[in-house]
């Protein structure tokens, strides 16, 4: 049994574990506390989003939808390993689950099979949604799996819990399959090993490519910046590449960037596929 970490303490725990954390909108005060209790907390629950693209997934988890208002978790773990904070407090992520599972989590014992949905999980678990289609085919990059491990370990370390305080949604509520694509036993093993050592410490500040100017993006341009841009467009679900991306500016790059501009709400000449500073800064192309 534990009192939930404050927003500041949660943020510090994640960063001290070596995670790159992005704060989204008013996440510190965004919650469902008016609908029920938040705490005491007992563990960490891992989910998959059934979405692609970082920004759209983060927006969905922050806002929710008509049938399930947000926040839908506390943090969204992107494929690049970044963690995006979308809520603090009660969140609509766990739903009803098995009281025997909760007892095992509290006692830090092996989990029984989940065969009942009789206990409120939203009050008892931190929730992390991980960007993945959940179809068993969408890959789990090494950076994302490491971030899941670190996020779970960070919360456990802050509360003095062990690896058995980490569960998947599929282990809590009958009929759920998430996360799909790796086993929770393997993830708990990773968390156990991480907790046996010291945290990595805060990562160095992220550095991004400055906007090179619209004239940079022209036929004949060959640059690693274009490859890095293309990889970010793919990560955001905007890739329009049959092959690549690669270092040579192409019509596929332009079509992909136009998709990114439209995703940001631009239209007409504002979505012509030639990067502008505002959209470039929001894409966050890693420094090369």
Coordinates of C-alpha atoms in Angstrom, one line a residue:
X1 CA 0.0 0.0 0.0
X2 CA 1.4 3.4 -1.0
X3 CA 0.4 7.0 -1.4
X4 CA 0.7 8.0 -5.1
X5 CA 3.8 9.9 -6.0
X6 CA 3.4 13.6 -6.6
X7 CA 3.7 14.8 -10.2
X8 CA 7.2 16.2 -9.4
X9 CA 8.4 13.0 -7.7
X10 CA 7.0 10.8 -10.5
X11 CA 8.8 13.0 -13.1
X12 CA 12.1 12.9 -11.2
X13 CA 11.9 9.1 -10.7
X14 CA 11.4 8.6 -14.5
X15 CA 14.2 10.9 -15.4
X16 CA 16.6 9.5 -12.8
X17 CA 16.1 6.1 -14.4
X18 CA 17.5 7.5 -17.6
X19 CA 14.3 8.2 -19.5
X20 CA 13.6 11.1 -21.9
X21 CA 10.3 12.5 -20.6
X22 CA 8.0 14.9 -22.5
X23 CA 5.4 16.8 -20.5
X24 CA 2.1 17.1 -22.5
X25 CA -0.2 20.0 -22.0
X26 CA -1.7 20.2 -18.4
X27 CA -0.9 16.6 -17.5
X28 CA -0.1 17.4 -13.9
X29 CA -3.8 18.3 -13.2
X30 CA -5.4 16.1 -15.8
X31 CA -7.2 13.2 -14.2
X32 CA -10.5 11.5 -13.4
X33 CA -10.3 12.1 -9.6
X34 CA -13.9 13.4 -9.6
X35 CA -15.1 9.9 -10.6
X36 CA -13.4 7.9 -7.9
X37 CA -10.4 7.4 -5.7
X38 CA -6.7 7.5 -6.8
X39 CA -4.7 5.4 -4.4
X40 CA -3.5 3.7 -2.4
X41 CA -1.4 2.4 -5.3
X42 CA 0.0 -1.1 -5.6
X43 CA 1.6 -1.5 -9.0
X44 CA 2.3 -0.6 -12.6
X45 CA 0.2 -1.8 -15.5
X46 CA 1.5 -2.0 -19.1
X47 CA -0.8 -1.6 -22.2
X48 CA -0.6 -1.2 -25.9
X49 CA -2.4 1.6 -27.7
X50 CA -3.7 -0.1 -30.9
X51 CA -2.5 3.0 -32.7
X52 CA 0.5 4.2 -34.7
X53 CA 2.4 7.5 -34.6
X54 CA 3.6 9.3 -31.5
X55 CA 1.6 12.5 -31.5
X56 CA -1.7 11.0 -32.5
X57 CA -1.3 8.4 -29.8
X58 CA -0.4 10.9 -27.2
X59 CA -3.4 13.1 -28.1
X60 CA -5.7 10.1 -27.9
X61 CA -4.4 9.1 -24.5
X62 CA -4.7 12.6 -23.2
X63 CA -8.2 13.4 -24.6
X64 CA -9.8 9.9 -24.7
X65 CA -12.9 9.6 -26.8
X66 CA -16.7 9.8 -26.4
X67 CA -17.0 6.3 -24.8
X68 CA -13.9 6.7 -22.5
X69 CA -12.7 10.2 -21.5
X70 CA -9.0 10.8 -21.0
X71 CA -6.6 10.5 -19.6
X72 CA -6.3 6.9 -20.7
X73 CA -3.0 6.4 -18.8
X74 CA -0.3 8.3 -17.0
X75 CA 2.4 8.0 -19.6
X76 CA 2.7 7.1 -23.3
X77 CA 5.8 5.2 -24.3
X78 CA 6.7 5.9 -27.9
X79 CA 8.7 3.6 -30.3
X80 CA 11.8 5.8 -29.9
X81 CA 11.8 5.3 -26.1
X82 CA 10.5 8.7 -25.1
X83 CA 7.8 8.9 -22.4
X84 CA 5.0 11.4 -22.8
X85 CA 3.2 12.4 -19.6
X86 CA -0.6 12.8 -20.2
X87 CA -2.1 12.5 -16.7
X88 CA -1.6 12.4 -13.0
X89 CA -4.2 10.9 -10.7
X90 CA -7.0 8.5 -11.6
X91 CA -6.9 7.5 -15.2
X92 CA -9.2 5.3 -17.4
X93 CA -6.7 2.6 -18.1
X94 CA -7.2 -0.5 -16.0
X95 CA -10.9 -0.9 -15.6
X96 CA -12.4 -3.7 -13.5
X97 CA -10.1 -6.7 -12.8
X98 CA -9.5 -9.7 -10.6
X99 CA -9.2 -9.1 -6.9
X100 CA -7.0 -12.2 -6.6
X101 CA -4.6 -10.6 -9.0
X102 CA -4.5 -7.4 -6.9
X103 CA -3.8 -9.4 -3.8
X104 CA -0.9 -11.1 -5.5
X105 CA 0.5 -7.8 -6.6
X106 CA 0.2 -6.4 -3.1
X107 CA 1.9 -9.5 -1.7
X108 CA 4.4 -9.4 -4.5
X109 CA 3.8 -13.1 -5.4
X110 CA 3.2 -15.0 -8.7
X111 CA 0.0 -14.0 -10.4
X112 CA -3.0 -16.3 -10.5
X113 CA -5.1 -16.5 -13.7
X114 CA -7.5 -13.6 -14.0
X115 CA -11.0 -14.9 -14.2
X116 CA -13.1 -12.1 -12.6
X117 CA -13.7 -8.5 -13.2
X118 CA -14.8 -7.3 -9.7
X119 CA -12.2 -4.8 -8.5
X120 CA -11.5 -1.2 -9.5
X121 CA -8.0 -1.1 -11.0
X122 CA -7.9 2.6 -11.9
X123 CA -7.4 3.5 -8.3
X124 CA -4.6 1.0 -7.7
X125 CA -2.3 1.1 -10.7
X126 CA -0.1 3.5 -12.6
X127 CA -0.7 2.9 -16.3
X128 CA 1.7 3.2 -19.3
X129 CA 0.3 2.9 -22.8
X130 CA 2.9 1.8 -25.4
X131 CA 2.5 2.8 -29.0
X132 CA 1.9 -0.4 -30.9
X133 CA -0.9 -1.7 -33.2
X134 CA -1.3 -4.8 -31.0
X135 CA -1.7 -7.1 -34.0
X136 CA 1.3 -9.3 -33.2
X137 CA 3.1 -8.0 -36.3
X138 CA 3.9 -4.4 -35.3
X139 CA 7.5 -4.5 -34.0
X140 CA 8.7 -3.5 -30.6
X141 CA 11.9 -1.6 -31.0
X142 CA 14.7 -2.2 -28.5
X143 CA 14.5 1.5 -27.4
X144 CA 10.8 1.1 -26.6
X145 CA 11.2 -2.1 -24.6
X146 CA 14.0 -0.6 -22.7
X147 CA 11.8 2.4 -21.9
X148 CA 9.0 0.2 -20.7
X149 CA 11.6 -1.6 -18.4
X150 CA 12.9 1.7 -17.1
X151 CA 9.5 3.3 -16.5
X152 CA 8.2 0.3 -14.6
X153 CA 11.5 0.1 -12.6
X154 CA 11.4 3.8 -11.9
X155 CA 8.0 3.6 -10.2
X156 CA 8.9 0.4 -8.4
X157 CA 12.1 1.9 -7.1
X158 CA 10.4 5.0 -5.9
X159 CA 7.9 3.0 -3.9
X160 CA 10.3 0.2 -2.8
X161 CA 8.4 -2.4 -4.7
X162 CA 9.9 -5.4 -6.5
X163 CA 9.3 -6.6 -10.1
X164 CA 6.2 -8.5 -9.2
X165 CA 4.4 -5.2 -8.9
X166 CA 4.5 -4.9 -12.7
X167 CA 1.7 -6.5 -14.7
X168 CA 0.1 -6.4 -18.1
X169 CA -3.5 -5.4 -18.8
X170 CA -4.0 -9.0 -20.1
X171 CA -3.1 -10.3 -16.6
X172 CA -5.7 -8.1 -14.9
X173 CA -8.9 -8.2 -16.8
X174 CA -10.3 -11.3 -18.5
X175 CA -10.4 -10.9 -22.3
X176 CA -7.7 -8.3 -22.6
X177 CA -4.6 -9.2 -24.8
X178 CA -2.3 -6.2 -24.2
X179 CA 0.5 -5.9 -24.3
X180 CA 0.9 -8.2 -27.3
X181 CA 4.3 -8.9 -28.8
X182 CA 6.4 -9.7 -25.7
X183 CA 5.7 -11.6 -22.5
X184 CA 5.2 -10.0 -19.2
X185 CA 7.4 -12.6 -17.5
X186 CA 10.3 -11.4 -19.7
X187 CA 9.6 -7.8 -18.9
X188 CA 9.4 -8.5 -15.2
X189 CA 12.8 -10.2 -15.5
X190 CA 14.2 -7.1 -17.0
X191 CA 12.7 -5.0 -14.3
X192 CA 14.1 -7.3 -11.6
X193 CA 17.6 -7.1 -13.1
X194 CA 17.4 -3.3 -13.4
X195 CA 16.3 -2.9 -9.8
X196 CA 19.3 -4.9 -8.7
X197 CA 21.5 -2.0 -9.9
X198 CA 21.6 1.7 -9.6
X199 CA 19.4 4.0 -11.8
X200 CA 21.1 5.3 -15.0
X201 CA 20.6 9.0 -14.0
X202 CA 19.0 11.7 -16.1
X203 CA 19.8 11.5 -19.8
X204 CA 21.6 14.4 -21.5
X205 CA 19.3 17.1 -23.0
X206 CA 17.8 16.0 -26.3
X207 CA 19.3 17.8 -29.2
X208 CA 17.4 18.3 -32.5
X209 CA 18.4 19.5 -35.9
X210 CA 17.7 23.2 -36.3
X211 CA 15.5 24.2 -39.3
X212 CA 17.8 24.4 -42.3
X213 CA 15.5 26.7 -44.3
X214 CA 13.0 25.8 -47.0
X215 CA 15.6 26.2 -49.7
X216 CA 17.5 23.2 -48.3
X217 CA 14.7 20.8 -49.5
X218 CA 15.3 20.6 -53.2
X219 CA 16.1 18.1 -55.9
X220 CA 19.7 17.0 -55.7
X221 CA 20.1 17.6 -51.9
X222 CA 21.9 14.7 -50.2
X223 CA 22.1 14.8 -46.4
X224 CA 21.8 12.6 -43.4
X225 CA 19.3 15.2 -42.1
X226 CA 16.8 14.1 -44.8
X227 CA 17.2 10.5 -43.6
X228 CA 16.6 11.5 -40.0
X229 CA 13.6 13.6 -41.0
X230 CA 12.1 10.6 -42.9
X231 CA 12.5 8.3 -40.0
X232 CA 10.6 10.7 -37.8
X233 CA 7.9 11.0 -40.4
X234 CA 7.6 7.2 -40.4
X235 CA 7.4 7.2 -36.6
X236 CA 4.6 9.7 -36.7
X237 CA 2.6 7.5 -39.1
X238 CA 3.2 9.9 -42.0
X239 CA 5.7 7.9 -44.1
X240 CA 4.8 7.6 -47.8
X241 CA 7.9 5.6 -48.7
X242 CA 8.0 2.5 -50.8
X243 CA 11.8 2.3 -50.1
X244 CA 13.7 4.2 -47.5
X245 CA 13.8 6.9 -46.2
X246 CA 17.2 7.8 -47.5
X247 CA 19.5 10.8 -47.7
X248 CA 18.4 12.1 -51.1
X249 CA 15.4 14.5 -51.2
X250 CA 12.6 12.9 -53.2
X251 CA 8.9 13.2 -54.0
X252 CA 8.4 10.5 -51.4
X253 CA 9.9 12.8 -48.8
X254 CA 7.7 15.6 -50.0
X255 CA 4.6 13.5 -49.8
X256 CA 5.5 12.3 -46.4
X257 CA 6.1 15.8 -45.1
X258 CA 2.8 17.0 -46.6
X259 CA 1.1 14.2 -44.6
X260 CA 2.8 15.6 -41.5
X261 CA 1.7 19.1 -42.3
X262 CA -1.9 17.9 -42.8
X263 CA -1.7 16.0 -39.5
X264 CA -0.8 19.3 -37.8
X265 CA -3.8 21.0 -39.3
X266 CA -2.3 22.7 -42.3
X267 CA -4.0 22.7 -45.7
X268 CA -3.6 24.2 -49.2
X269 CA -0.2 25.8 -49.7
X270 CA 0.6 25.2 -46.0
X271 CA 0.7 21.5 -46.7
X272 CA 2.8 21.5 -49.9
X273 CA 5.4 19.1 -48.5
X274 CA 8.1 21.7 -48.1
X275 CA 9.1 22.0 -44.4
X276 CA 8.5 25.2 -42.6
X277 CA 10.1 26.2 -39.3
X278 CA 7.0 25.6 -37.1
X279 CA 6.2 22.2 -38.4
X280 CA 9.9 21.2 -38.4
X281 CA 10.3 22.2 -34.8
X282 CA 7.3 20.0 -33.9
X283 CA 8.7 17.0 -35.8
X284 CA 11.8 17.0 -33.5
X285 CA 14.3 15.6 -35.9
X286 CA 17.3 14.1 -33.9
X287 CA 20.6 15.8 -34.4
X288 CA 22.9 14.0 -36.8

